[in-house]
Short mmCIF file of C-alpha atoms and ligand atoms in Angstrom, two decimals:
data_model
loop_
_atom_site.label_atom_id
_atom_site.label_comp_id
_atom_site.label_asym_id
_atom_site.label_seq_id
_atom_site.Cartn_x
_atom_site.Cartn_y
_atom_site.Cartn_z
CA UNK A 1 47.50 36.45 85.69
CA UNK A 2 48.12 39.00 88.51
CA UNK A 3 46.01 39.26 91.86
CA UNK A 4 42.32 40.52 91.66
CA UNK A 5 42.41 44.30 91.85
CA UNK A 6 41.27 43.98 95.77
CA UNK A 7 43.96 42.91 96.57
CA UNK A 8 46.57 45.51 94.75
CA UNK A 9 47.47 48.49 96.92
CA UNK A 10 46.55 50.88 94.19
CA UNK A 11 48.96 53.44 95.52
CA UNK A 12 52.93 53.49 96.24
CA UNK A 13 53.59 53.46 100.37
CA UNK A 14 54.98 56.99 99.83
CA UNK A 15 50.88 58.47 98.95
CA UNK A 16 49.10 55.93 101.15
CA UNK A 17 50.67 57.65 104.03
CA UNK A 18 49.59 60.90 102.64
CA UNK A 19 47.03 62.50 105.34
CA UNK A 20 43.56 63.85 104.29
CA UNK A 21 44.28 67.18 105.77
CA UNK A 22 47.28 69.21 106.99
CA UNK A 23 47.82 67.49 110.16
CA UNK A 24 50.14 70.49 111.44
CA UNK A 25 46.24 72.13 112.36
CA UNK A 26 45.88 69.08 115.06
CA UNK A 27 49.55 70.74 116.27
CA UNK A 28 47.80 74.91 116.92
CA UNK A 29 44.51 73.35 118.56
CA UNK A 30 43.99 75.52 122.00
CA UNK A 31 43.32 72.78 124.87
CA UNK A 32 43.99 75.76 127.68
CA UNK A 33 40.14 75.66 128.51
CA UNK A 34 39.05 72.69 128.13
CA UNK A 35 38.20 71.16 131.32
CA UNK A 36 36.62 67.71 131.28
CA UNK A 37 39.92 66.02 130.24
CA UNK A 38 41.72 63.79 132.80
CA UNK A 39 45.06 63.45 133.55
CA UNK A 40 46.46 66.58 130.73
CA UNK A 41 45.21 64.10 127.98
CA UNK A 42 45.02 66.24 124.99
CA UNK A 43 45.23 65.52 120.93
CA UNK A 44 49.30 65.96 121.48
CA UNK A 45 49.79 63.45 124.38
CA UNK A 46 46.67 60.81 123.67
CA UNK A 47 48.12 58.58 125.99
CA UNK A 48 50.83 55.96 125.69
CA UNK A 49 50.95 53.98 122.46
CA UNK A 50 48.41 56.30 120.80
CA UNK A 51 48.32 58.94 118.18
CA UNK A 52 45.58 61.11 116.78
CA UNK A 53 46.23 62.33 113.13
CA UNK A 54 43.74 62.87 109.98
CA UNK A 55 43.07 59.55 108.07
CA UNK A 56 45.41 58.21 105.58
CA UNK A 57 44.63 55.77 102.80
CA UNK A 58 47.30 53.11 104.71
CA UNK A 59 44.15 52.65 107.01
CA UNK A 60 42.15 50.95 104.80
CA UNK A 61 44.56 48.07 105.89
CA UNK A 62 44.42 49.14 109.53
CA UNK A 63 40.80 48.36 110.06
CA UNK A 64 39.25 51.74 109.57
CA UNK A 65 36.32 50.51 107.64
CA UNK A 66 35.78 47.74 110.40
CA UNK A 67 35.75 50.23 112.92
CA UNK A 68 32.90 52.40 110.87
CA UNK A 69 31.03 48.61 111.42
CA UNK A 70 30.79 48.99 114.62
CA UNK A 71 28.84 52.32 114.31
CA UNK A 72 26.55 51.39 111.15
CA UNK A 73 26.15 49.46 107.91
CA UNK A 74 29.65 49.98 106.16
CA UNK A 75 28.87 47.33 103.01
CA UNK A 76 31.74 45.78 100.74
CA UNK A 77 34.20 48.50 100.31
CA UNK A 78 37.32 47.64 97.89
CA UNK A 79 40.52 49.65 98.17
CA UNK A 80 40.00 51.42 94.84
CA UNK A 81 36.84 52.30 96.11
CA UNK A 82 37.91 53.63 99.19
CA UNK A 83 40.84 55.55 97.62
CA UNK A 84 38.58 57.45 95.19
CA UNK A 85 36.41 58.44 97.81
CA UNK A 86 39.40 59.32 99.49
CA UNK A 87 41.07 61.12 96.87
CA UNK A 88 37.45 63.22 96.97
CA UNK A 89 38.03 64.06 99.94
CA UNK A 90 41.48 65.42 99.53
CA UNK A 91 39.89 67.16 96.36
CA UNK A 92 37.77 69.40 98.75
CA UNK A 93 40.45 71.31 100.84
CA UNK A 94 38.73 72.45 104.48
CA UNK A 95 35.84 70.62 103.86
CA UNK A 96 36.44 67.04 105.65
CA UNK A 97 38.87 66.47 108.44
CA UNK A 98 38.64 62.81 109.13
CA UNK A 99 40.22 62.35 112.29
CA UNK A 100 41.76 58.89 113.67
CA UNK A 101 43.11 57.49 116.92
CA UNK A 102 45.79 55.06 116.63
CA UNK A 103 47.36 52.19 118.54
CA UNK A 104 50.55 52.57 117.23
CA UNK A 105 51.89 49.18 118.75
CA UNK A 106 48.93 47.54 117.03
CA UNK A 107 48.79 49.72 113.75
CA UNK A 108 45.18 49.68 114.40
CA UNK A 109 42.58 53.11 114.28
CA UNK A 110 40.90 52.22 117.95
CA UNK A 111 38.54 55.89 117.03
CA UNK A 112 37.62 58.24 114.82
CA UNK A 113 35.00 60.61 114.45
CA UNK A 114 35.06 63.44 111.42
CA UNK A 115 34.30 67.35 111.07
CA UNK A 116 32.62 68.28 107.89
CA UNK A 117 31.89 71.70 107.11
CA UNK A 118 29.41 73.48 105.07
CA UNK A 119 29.99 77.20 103.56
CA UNK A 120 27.29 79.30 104.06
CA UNK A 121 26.22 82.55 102.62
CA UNK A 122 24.90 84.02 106.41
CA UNK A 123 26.65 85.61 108.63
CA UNK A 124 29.02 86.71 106.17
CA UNK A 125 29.74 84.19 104.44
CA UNK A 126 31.03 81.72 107.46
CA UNK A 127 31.38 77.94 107.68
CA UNK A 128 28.95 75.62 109.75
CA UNK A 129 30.57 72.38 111.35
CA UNK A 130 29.24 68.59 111.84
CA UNK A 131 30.49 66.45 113.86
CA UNK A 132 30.10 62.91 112.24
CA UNK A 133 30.66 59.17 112.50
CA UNK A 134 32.07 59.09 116.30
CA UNK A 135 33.22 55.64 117.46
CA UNK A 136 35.23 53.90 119.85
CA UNK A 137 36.51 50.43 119.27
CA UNK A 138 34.64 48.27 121.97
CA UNK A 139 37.93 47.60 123.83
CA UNK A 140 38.99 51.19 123.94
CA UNK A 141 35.84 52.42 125.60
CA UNK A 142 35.76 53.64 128.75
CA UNK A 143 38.96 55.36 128.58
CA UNK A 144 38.35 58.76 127.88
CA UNK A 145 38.79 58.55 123.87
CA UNK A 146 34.96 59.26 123.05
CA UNK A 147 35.48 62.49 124.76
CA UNK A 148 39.40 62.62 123.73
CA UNK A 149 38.05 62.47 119.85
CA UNK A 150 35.29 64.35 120.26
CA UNK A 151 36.79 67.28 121.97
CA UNK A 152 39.27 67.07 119.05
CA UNK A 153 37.08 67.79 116.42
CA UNK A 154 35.45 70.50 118.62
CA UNK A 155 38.97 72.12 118.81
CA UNK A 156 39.21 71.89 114.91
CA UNK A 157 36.06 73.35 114.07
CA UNK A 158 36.92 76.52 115.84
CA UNK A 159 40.58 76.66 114.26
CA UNK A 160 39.42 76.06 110.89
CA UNK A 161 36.89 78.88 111.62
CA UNK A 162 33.56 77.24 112.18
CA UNK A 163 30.66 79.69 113.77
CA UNK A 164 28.75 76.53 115.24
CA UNK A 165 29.37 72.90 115.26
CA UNK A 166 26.30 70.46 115.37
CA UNK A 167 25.74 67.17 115.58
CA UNK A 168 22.71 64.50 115.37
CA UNK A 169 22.15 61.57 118.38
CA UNK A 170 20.24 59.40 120.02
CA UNK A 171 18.74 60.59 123.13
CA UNK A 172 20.64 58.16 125.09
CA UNK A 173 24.28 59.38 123.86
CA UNK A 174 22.90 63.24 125.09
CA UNK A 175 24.80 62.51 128.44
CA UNK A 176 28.24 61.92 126.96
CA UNK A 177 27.89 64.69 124.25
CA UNK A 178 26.76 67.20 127.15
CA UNK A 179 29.86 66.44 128.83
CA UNK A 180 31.90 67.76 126.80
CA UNK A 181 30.31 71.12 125.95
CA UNK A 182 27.40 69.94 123.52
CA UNK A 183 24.02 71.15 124.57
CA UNK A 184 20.45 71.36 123.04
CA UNK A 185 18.97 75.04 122.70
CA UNK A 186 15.16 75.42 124.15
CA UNK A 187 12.73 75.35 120.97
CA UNK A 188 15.23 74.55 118.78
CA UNK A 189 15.97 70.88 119.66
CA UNK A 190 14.26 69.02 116.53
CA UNK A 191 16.47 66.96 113.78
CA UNK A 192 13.98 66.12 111.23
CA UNK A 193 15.06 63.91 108.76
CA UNK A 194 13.73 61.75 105.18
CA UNK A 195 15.35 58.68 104.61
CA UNK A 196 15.83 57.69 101.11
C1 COA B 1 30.05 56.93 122.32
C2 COA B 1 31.49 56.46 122.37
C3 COA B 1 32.24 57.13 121.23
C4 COA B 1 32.09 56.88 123.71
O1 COA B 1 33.43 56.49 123.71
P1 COA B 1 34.23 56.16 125.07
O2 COA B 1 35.67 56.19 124.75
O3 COA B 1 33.69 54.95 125.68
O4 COA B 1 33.78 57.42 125.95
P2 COA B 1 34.57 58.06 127.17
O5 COA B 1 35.40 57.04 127.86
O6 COA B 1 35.25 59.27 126.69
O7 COA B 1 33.32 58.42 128.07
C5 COA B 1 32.94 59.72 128.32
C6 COA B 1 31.71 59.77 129.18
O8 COA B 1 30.54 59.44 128.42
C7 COA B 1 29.86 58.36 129.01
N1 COA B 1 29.40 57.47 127.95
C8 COA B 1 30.18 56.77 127.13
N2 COA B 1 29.41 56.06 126.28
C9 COA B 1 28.13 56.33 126.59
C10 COA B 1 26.88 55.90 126.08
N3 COA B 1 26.81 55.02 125.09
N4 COA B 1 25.77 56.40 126.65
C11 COA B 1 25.83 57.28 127.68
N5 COA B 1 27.00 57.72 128.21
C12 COA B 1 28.11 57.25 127.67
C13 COA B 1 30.87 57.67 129.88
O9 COA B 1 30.23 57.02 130.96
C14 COA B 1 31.78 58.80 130.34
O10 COA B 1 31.21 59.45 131.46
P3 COA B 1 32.15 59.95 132.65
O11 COA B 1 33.11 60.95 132.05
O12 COA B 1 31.19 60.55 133.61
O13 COA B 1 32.84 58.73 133.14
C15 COA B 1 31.59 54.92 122.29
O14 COA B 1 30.82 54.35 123.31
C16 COA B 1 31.14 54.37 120.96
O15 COA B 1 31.92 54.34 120.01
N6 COA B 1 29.88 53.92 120.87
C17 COA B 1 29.34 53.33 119.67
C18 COA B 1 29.16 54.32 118.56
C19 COA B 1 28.32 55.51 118.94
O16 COA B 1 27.29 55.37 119.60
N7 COA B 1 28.75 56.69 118.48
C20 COA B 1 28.05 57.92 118.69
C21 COA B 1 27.06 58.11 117.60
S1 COA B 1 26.12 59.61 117.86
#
């Protein structure tokens, strides 16, 4: 009898390294006017010990999924699971750029936060950004990576080609999202949502 599927990586080492998106995009981002970083921290030089790259399916074993707890409801995710979901992903070139911040003496993701973007007939066809699923692990806060992440994807959207990039929050997180460039428009400030 082998091992319950769980606990199988269902891929060689070689793919599960295999980024979600081209990561030499992180390498053309422009940083020249962005303002609100300390100390030249950019998505090159993170700081020491740290890395930002797109996700990889070898995060599933460095706590990705636990990091997504700390943000909302996750549920039981196995590896296959998370691989096809993956692998749907990957399937939808320029659509999602998961983004990660290591701790690459831990091999732990310490952040993350994701651009998805939506084609659109208007304005010519173009491509409308969201900025998803931001988190900080708890013992990483406070040090400029909400912002660091963040400012990231912001970077990314306008590579990639993105005419706006939006994002949905609680009123209380309005401080730290207007701090880095975010800001609501007058009479056009309303997320309305269903739940299902
Ligand atoms: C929000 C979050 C990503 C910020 O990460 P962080 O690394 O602590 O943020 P930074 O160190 O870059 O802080 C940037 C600024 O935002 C402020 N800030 C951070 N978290 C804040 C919060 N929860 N509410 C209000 N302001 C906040 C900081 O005080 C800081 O201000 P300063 O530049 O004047 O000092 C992190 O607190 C987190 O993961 N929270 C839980 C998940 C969450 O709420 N995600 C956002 C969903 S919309």
């Amino acid at each position: 009898m082998g091992a319950p599927e769980e606990q199988l990586p269902s891929v060689g080492p070689e793919d599960a390294e295999q980024p979600l998106y081209d990561p030499e995009i992180l390498t053309k981002l422009d940083w020249s006017k962005v303002t609100h970083m300390k100390n030249g921290v950019t998505s090159a030089t993170p700081g020491e010990g740290l890395r930002i790259r797109p996700l990889c399916k070898a995060d599933f074993d460095r706590g990705f999924l636990q990091l997504l707890g700390q943000l909302t409801k996750v549920g039981d995710i196995s590896r296959s699971k998370f691989n096809e979901r993956f692998d749907q992903m990957k399937g939808c070139p320029g659509h999602y750029y998961v983004t990660v911040i290591e701790d690459v003496h831990l091999g732990q993701i310490v952040g993350s936060a994701t651009l998805a973007c939506e084609l659109k007939f208007i304005r010519e066809c173009t491509k409308r950004g969201r900025l998803e699923d931001v988190i900080v692990s708890n013992e990483y806060r406070g040090k400029q990576l909400g912002k660091l992440i963040v400012t990231t994807i912001l970077l990314l959207a306008q590579q990639v080609g993105c005419y706006k990039l939006g994002l949905d929050c609680k009123d209380e997180m309005k401080p730290f999202y207007s701090s880095v460039g975010f800001a609501s428009e007058k009479g056009n400030d309303n997320t309305m949502i269903i739940r299902f």
